[in-house]
CSV table of C-alpha atoms in Angstrom, one decimal:
chain,number,residue,atom,x,y,z
A,269,ASP,CA,134.0,133.3,-19.5
A,270,GLN,CA,131.6,130.3,-19.3
A,271,GLY,CA,134.1,127.9,-17.9
A,272,ASN,CA,134.3,130.0,-14.7
A,273,SER,CA,130.8,131.4,-14.9
A,274,ARG,CA,132.0,135.0,-15.1
A,275,LEU,CA,130.7,138.0,-17.0
A,276,PHE,CA,132.5,141.2,-17.8
A,277,LEU,CA,130.5,144.4,-17.5
A,278,PRO,CA,131.8,147.9,-18.2
A,279,LYS,CA,132.7,149.9,-15.0
A,280,LEU,CA,132.1,146.8,-12.9
A,281,GLY,CA,134.6,144.3,-14.2
A,282,TRP,CA,134.3,140.6,-13.9
A,283,LEU,CA,131.2,139.3,-12.1
A,284,ARG,CA,130.1,135.8,-11.3
A,285,TYR,CA,126.7,134.5,-12.4
A,286,ARG,CA,124.8,131.3,-12.3
A,287,ASN,CA,125.3,129.6,-15.7
A,288,SER,CA,122.0,127.9,-16.1
A,289,ARG,CA,122.7,126.7,-19.7
A,290,ASP,CA,125.5,126.9,-22.3
A,291,VAL,CA,125.7,130.0,-24.4
A,292,LEU,CA,125.9,129.0,-28.0
A,293,GLY,CA,126.8,131.2,-31.0
A,294,THR,CA,128.1,134.8,-31.2
A,295,VAL,CA,127.1,137.1,-28.3
A,296,LYS,CA,125.3,140.1,-29.6
A,297,ASN,CA,124.2,141.9,-26.4
A,298,VAL,CA,123.9,141.4,-22.7
A,299,THR,CA,121.0,142.8,-20.6
A,300,VAL,CA,121.2,143.1,-16.8
A,301,SER,CA,117.9,143.7,-15.0
A,302,ARG,CA,116.7,143.8,-11.4
A,303,PHE,CA,113.4,142.3,-10.2
A,304,CYS,CA,112.2,141.8,-6.6
A,305,GLY,CA,115.6,142.5,-5.2
A,306,GLN,CA,117.4,140.0,-7.5
A,307,TRP,CA,119.6,140.6,-10.5
A,308,TYR,CA,119.2,138.7,-13.8
A,309,VAL,CA,121.3,138.6,-16.9
A,310,SER,CA,120.0,137.8,-20.4
A,311,ILE,CA,122.5,137.0,-23.2
A,312,GLN,CA,121.4,137.3,-26.8
A,313,THR,CA,123.4,135.3,-29.4
A,314,GLU,CA,123.3,134.6,-33.1
A,315,ARG,CA,124.0,131.2,-34.7
A,316,GLU,CA,122.9,129.1,-37.7
A,317,VAL,CA,120.7,126.1,-37.1
A,318,GLU,CA,119.6,123.3,-39.5
A,319,ARG,CA,116.0,123.5,-40.6
A,320,PRO,CA,114.1,121.1,-38.3
A,321,ILE,CA,112.0,118.2,-39.5
A,322,PRO,CA,108.7,117.9,-37.6
A,323,LYS,CA,108.2,114.7,-35.7
A,324,GLY,CA,105.2,113.2,-34.1
A,325,SER,CA,101.5,113.2,-34.7
A,326,ALA,CA,98.7,115.8,-34.7
A,327,ILE,CA,96.9,116.5,-31.5
A,328,GLY,CA,93.9,118.6,-30.4
A,329,ILE,CA,93.8,120.5,-27.1
A,330,ASP,CA,90.7,121.6,-25.2
A,331,MET,CA,91.6,124.3,-22.6
A,332,GLY,CA,89.7,124.4,-19.3
A,333,VAL,CA,89.7,125.2,-15.6
A,334,VAL,CA,89.0,121.8,-14.1
A,335,ARG,CA,91.5,120.3,-16.5
A,336,PHE,CA,94.1,122.8,-17.7
A,337,ALA,CA,94.6,121.0,-21.0
A,338,ALA,CA,92.7,117.9,-22.3
A,339,LEU,CA,94.3,116.2,-25.3
A,340,SER,CA,92.4,114.3,-28.1
A,341,ASP,CA,94.3,111.1,-27.3
A,342,GLY,CA,92.7,111.0,-23.8
A,343,THR,CA,95.6,112.4,-21.7
A,344,PHE,CA,95.3,115.6,-19.8
A,345,PHE,CA,97.2,118.1,-17.7
A,346,ALA,CA,95.9,119.1,-14.3
A,347,PRO,CA,95.8,122.8,-13.5
A,348,LEU,CA,98.4,124.4,-11.3
A,349,ASN,CA,96.3,127.2,-9.9
A,350,SER,CA,99.3,129.1,-8.7
A,351,PHE,CA,97.4,132.2,-7.5
A,352,LYS,CA,94.9,130.1,-5.6
A,353,ARG,CA,97.7,128.3,-3.7
A,354,HIS,CA,99.2,131.5,-2.5
A,355,GLU,CA,95.9,133.4,-2.1
A,356,ASP,CA,95.7,133.2,1.7
A,357,ARG,CA,99.3,134.1,2.2
A,358,LEU,CA,99.0,137.1,-0.1
A,359,ARG,CA,95.8,138.3,1.6
A,360,LYS,CA,97.5,138.2,5.0
A,361,ALA,CA,100.5,140.1,3.7
A,362,GLN,CA,98.3,142.8,2.2
A,363,GLN,CA,96.3,143.1,5.4
A,364,ALA,CA,99.6,143.5,7.3
A,365,MET,CA,100.7,146.2,4.9
A,366,SER,CA,97.4,148.1,5.3
A,367,ARG,CA,98.1,148.5,9.0
A,368,LYS,CA,101.5,150.1,8.5
A,369,THR,CA,102.1,153.8,8.1
A,370,LYS,CA,102.5,154.6,4.4
A,371,PHE,CA,106.1,155.0,3.1
A,372,SER,CA,107.5,154.0,6.5
A,373,ASN,CA,110.3,151.4,6.7
A,374,HIS,CA,107.9,148.8,8.0
A,375,TRP,CA,105.5,149.6,5.2
A,376,LYS,CA,108.3,149.2,2.6
A,377,LYS,CA,109.3,145.8,4.1
A,378,ALA,CA,105.6,144.7,3.9
A,379,LYS,CA,105.4,145.9,0.3
A,380,SER,CA,108.5,143.9,-0.5
A,381,ARG,CA,107.0,140.7,0.9
A,382,ILE,CA,103.9,141.2,-1.3
A,383,GLN,CA,106.1,141.7,-4.4
A,384,LYS,CA,108.0,138.5,-3.6
A,385,ILE,CA,104.7,136.6,-3.3
A,386,HIS,CA,103.5,137.9,-6.6
A,387,ALA,CA,106.9,137.0,-8.2
A,388,ARG,CA,106.6,133.5,-6.7
A,389,ILE,CA,103.1,133.1,-8.2
A,390,GLY,CA,104.3,134.2,-11.6
A,391,ASN,CA,107.4,132.1,-11.6
A,392,ALA,CA,105.5,129.0,-10.6
A,393,ARG,CA,103.0,129.6,-13.4
A,394,ARG,CA,105.6,130.2,-16.0
A,395,ASP,CA,107.6,127.1,-15.0
A,396,TYR,CA,104.4,124.9,-15.3
A,397,LEU,CA,103.5,126.4,-18.7
A,398,HIS,CA,107.0,125.9,-20.0
A,399,LYS,CA,107.2,122.3,-18.9
A,400,THR,CA,103.7,121.5,-20.3
A,401,SER,CA,104.3,123.3,-23.6
A,402,THR,CA,107.7,121.6,-24.0
A,403,ALA,CA,106.2,118.2,-23.4
A,404,ILE,CA,103.5,118.7,-26.0
A,405,SER,CA,105.8,120.4,-28.7
A,406,GLN,CA,108.4,117.6,-28.4
A,407,ASN,CA,105.8,114.8,-29.1
A,408,HIS,CA,103.5,116.4,-31.7
A,409,ALA,CA,104.2,118.0,-35.1
A,410,MET,CA,100.8,119.7,-35.3
A,411,VAL,CA,98.8,121.1,-32.4
A,412,CYS,CA,95.3,122.3,-32.9
A,413,ILE,CA,94.0,124.7,-30.1
A,414,GLU,CA,90.9,126.7,-29.5
A,415,ASP,CA,91.2,130.4,-30.5
A,416,LEU,CA,90.0,131.6,-27.1
A,417,GLN,CA,89.5,135.3,-26.4
A,418,VAL,CA,90.5,135.4,-22.8
A,419,ARG,CA,89.5,139.0,-22.4
A,420,ASN,CA,85.9,138.3,-23.4
A,421,LEU,CA,85.7,135.1,-21.3
A,422,SER,CA,86.8,136.9,-18.2
A,423,LYS,CA,84.5,140.0,-18.4
A,424,SER,CA,82.8,141.1,-15.3
A,425,ALA,CA,79.1,140.0,-14.8
A,426,ALA,CA,78.3,142.9,-12.4
A,427,GLY,CA,76.4,144.8,-15.1
A,428,SER,CA,75.1,148.3,-14.4
A,429,THR,CA,72.7,150.0,-12.1
A,430,GLU,CA,69.9,149.8,-14.6
A,431,LYS,CA,70.7,146.2,-15.5
A,432,PRO,CA,72.4,144.4,-12.6
A,433,GLY,CA,74.2,141.2,-13.4
A,434,ARG,CA,73.4,137.7,-12.1
A,435,ASN,CA,75.6,135.3,-10.1
A,436,VAL,CA,78.2,138.0,-9.9
A,437,ARG,CA,80.2,136.2,-7.1
A,438,ALA,CA,80.3,132.9,-9.0
A,439,LYS,CA,81.4,134.6,-12.3
A,440,SER,CA,84.0,136.6,-10.4
A,441,GLY,CA,85.5,133.3,-9.1
A,442,LEU,CA,85.4,131.8,-12.5
A,443,ASN,CA,87.1,134.9,-14.0
A,444,GLN,CA,89.9,134.6,-11.4
A,445,SER,CA,90.3,130.9,-12.2
A,446,ILE,CA,90.5,131.6,-16.0
A,447,LEU,CA,93.1,134.3,-15.5
A,448,ASP,CA,95.1,132.0,-13.2
A,449,GLN,CA,95.6,129.4,-15.9
A,450,GLY,CA,97.6,131.6,-18.3
A,451,TRP,CA,96.0,130.3,-21.5
A,452,PHE,CA,97.4,133.1,-23.7
A,453,GLU,CA,101.0,132.6,-22.4
A,454,PHE,CA,100.6,128.8,-23.0
A,455,ARG,CA,99.5,129.4,-26.6
A,456,ARG,CA,102.4,131.8,-27.1
A,457,GLN,CA,104.9,129.3,-25.8
A,458,LEU,CA,103.5,126.5,-27.9
A,459,ASP,CA,103.6,128.7,-31.0
A,460,TYR,CA,107.4,129.4,-30.9
A,461,LYS,CA,108.4,126.0,-29.6
A,462,LEU,CA,106.6,124.2,-32.4
A,463,ALA,CA,108.2,126.6,-34.9
A,464,TRP,CA,111.6,125.7,-33.4
A,465,LYS,CA,110.9,122.1,-34.2
A,466,GLY,CA,109.3,122.7,-37.6
A,467,GLY,CA,105.8,122.0,-36.4
A,468,TRP,CA,102.6,124.0,-36.6
A,469,LEU,CA,100.1,125.6,-34.2
A,470,VAL,CA,96.6,125.7,-35.7
A,471,PRO,CA,94.0,127.9,-33.9
A,472,VAL,CA,90.4,127.1,-34.6
A,473,PRO,CA,87.1,128.7,-33.5
A,474,PRO,CA,85.8,127.2,-30.3
A,475,ARG,CA,82.2,127.4,-31.3
A,476,ASN,CA,80.2,124.1,-30.6
A,477,THR,CA,83.4,122.1,-29.9
A,478,SER,CA,81.9,120.8,-26.7
A,479,ARG,CA,78.4,120.3,-28.1
A,480,THR,CA,79.2,118.3,-31.2
A,481,CYS,CA,79.3,114.5,-31.3
A,482,PRO,CA,82.5,113.3,-32.9
A,483,CYS,CA,80.7,110.1,-34.1
A,484,CYS,CA,77.5,111.4,-35.8
A,485,SER,CA,78.3,115.2,-35.8
A,486,HIS,CA,75.0,115.9,-34.0
A,487,VAL,CA,75.1,119.4,-32.4
A,488,SER,CA,73.0,120.0,-29.3
A,489,ALA,CA,73.4,121.6,-25.9
A,490,ASP,CA,71.7,118.6,-24.4
A,491,ASN,CA,74.7,116.4,-25.4
A,492,ARG,CA,76.6,117.9,-22.4
A,493,GLN,CA,74.4,117.5,-19.4
A,494,THR,CA,77.2,118.0,-16.9
A,495,GLN,CA,80.6,119.7,-16.9
A,496,ALA,CA,82.5,116.4,-17.1
A,497,ARG,CA,80.2,114.0,-19.1
A,498,PHE,CA,79.3,114.0,-22.8
A,499,GLU,CA,76.4,111.8,-24.0
A,500,CYS,CA,75.0,112.2,-27.5
A,501,VAL,CA,71.2,112.4,-27.5
A,502,GLU,CA,71.2,111.2,-31.1
A,503,CYS,CA,73.6,108.1,-31.2
A,504,GLY,CA,74.3,107.5,-27.5
A,505,PHE,CA,78.1,108.1,-27.8
A,506,GLU,CA,79.7,108.7,-24.3
A,507,GLU,CA,83.0,110.2,-23.4
A,508,ASN,CA,84.6,112.8,-21.2
A,509,ALA,CA,83.4,116.2,-22.3
A,510,ASP,CA,86.9,117.7,-22.4
A,511,VAL,CA,88.2,114.9,-24.6
A,512,VAL,CA,85.3,115.3,-26.9
A,513,GLY,CA,86.1,119.0,-27.2
A,514,ALA,CA,89.7,118.2,-28.0
A,515,ILE,CA,88.7,115.6,-30.7
A,516,ASN,CA,86.5,118.2,-32.3
A,517,VAL,CA,89.3,120.8,-32.1
A,518,LEU,CA,91.6,118.4,-33.9
A,519,ARG,CA,89.0,117.7,-36.7
A,520,ALA,CA,88.5,121.5,-37.2
A,521,GLY,CA,92.3,122.0,-37.2
A,522,HIS,CA,92.7,119.3,-39.9
A,523,ALA,CA,90.1,121.0,-42.0
A,524,ARG,CA,91.6,124.4,-41.7
A,525,PHE,CA,95.2,123.2,-42.2
A,526,ALA,CA,94.2,121.3,-45.4
A,527,CYS,CA,92.4,124.3,-46.7
A,528,GLU,CA,95.3,126.7,-46.1
A,529,VAL,CA,97.9,124.3,-47.6
A,530,SER,CA,96.0,123.2,-50.7
A,531,GLY,CA,93.3,125.9,-51.1
A,532,ALA,CA,90.8,123.1,-51.7
A,533,VAL,CA,87.1,123.3,-50.9
A,534,MET,CA,86.6,121.6,-47.5
A,535,PRO,CA,83.3,120.4,-45.9
A,536,PRO,CA,82.5,122.1,-42.6
A,537,ALA,CA,84.0,120.4,-39.5
A,538,ALA,CA,82.8,120.4,-35.9
A,539,GLY,CA,83.6,123.6,-34.1
A,540,THR,CA,83.8,125.7,-37.3
A,541,ARG,CA,81.5,127.8,-39.4
A,542,ARG,CA,81.4,127.3,-43.2
A,543,SER,CA,83.7,130.2,-43.9
A,544,ASP,CA,86.2,128.9,-41.3
A,545,SER,CA,86.3,125.2,-42.4
A,546,GLY,CA,86.6,125.9,-46.1
A,547,ALA,CA,83.1,125.7,-47.6
A,548,ALA,CA,84.3,128.8,-49.4
A,549,ARG,CA,87.8,128.9,-50.7
A,550,CYS,CA,90.2,130.1,-48.0
A,551,ARG,CA,91.8,133.5,-48.4
A,552,PRO,CA,95.2,134.5,-47.1
């Protein structure tokens, strides 16, 4: 009963719920769940939709920590850093729980507060990722993105007793910042939202995307002297380093997409190896 925001459940009867959006199509199943003391209902429906026609241009995205997403057209999205914003509050709540007797009523209340803080962190992050991925998918038909392996990027630098790591504290902070961004979830959302609109998500290898000059294609670690600035030692081209990375990601994405669609032999593009960019014929 959408008009009155009511839902009929067996053994419970009619219950009111917050109707956040219209339910379209034929209802197939309804799932009721409880999380952090609150009840949620998910309604799965089935309906026919017209095949969408992709609209907009192609764009490359360089993922980062200082800038969550830098686009090849020069625009960027600042990071939310949801965990960092709630870190102090979470630490105090955890310290308060540690002083309580385990499984006592006060301990259970303190644990509930911690769970709510974690839920708030996750909700804020998901909300930001949904808004960002929606904005990009609505304005671009093809999105090229780095195929980042988050698990490898966030590995511990502690090492072992025989081979202790270096700059362990700094690497630990970087790992926390990487995990706080939600890169994998962002890519997952982009993938299905672009598919809804008839677009494509093209992942490309991230190798040398931040070291390759988009003008002369010179590859060197010296091209990027600082985190933010790119200056080619060969031709003198200057630009923001994240934007350069996004431009190279777009070029690599064009090469891979053309290769997959036509099966033609493509020259290597910035950020790709010969086998990736189509120097050899692409295989399915």
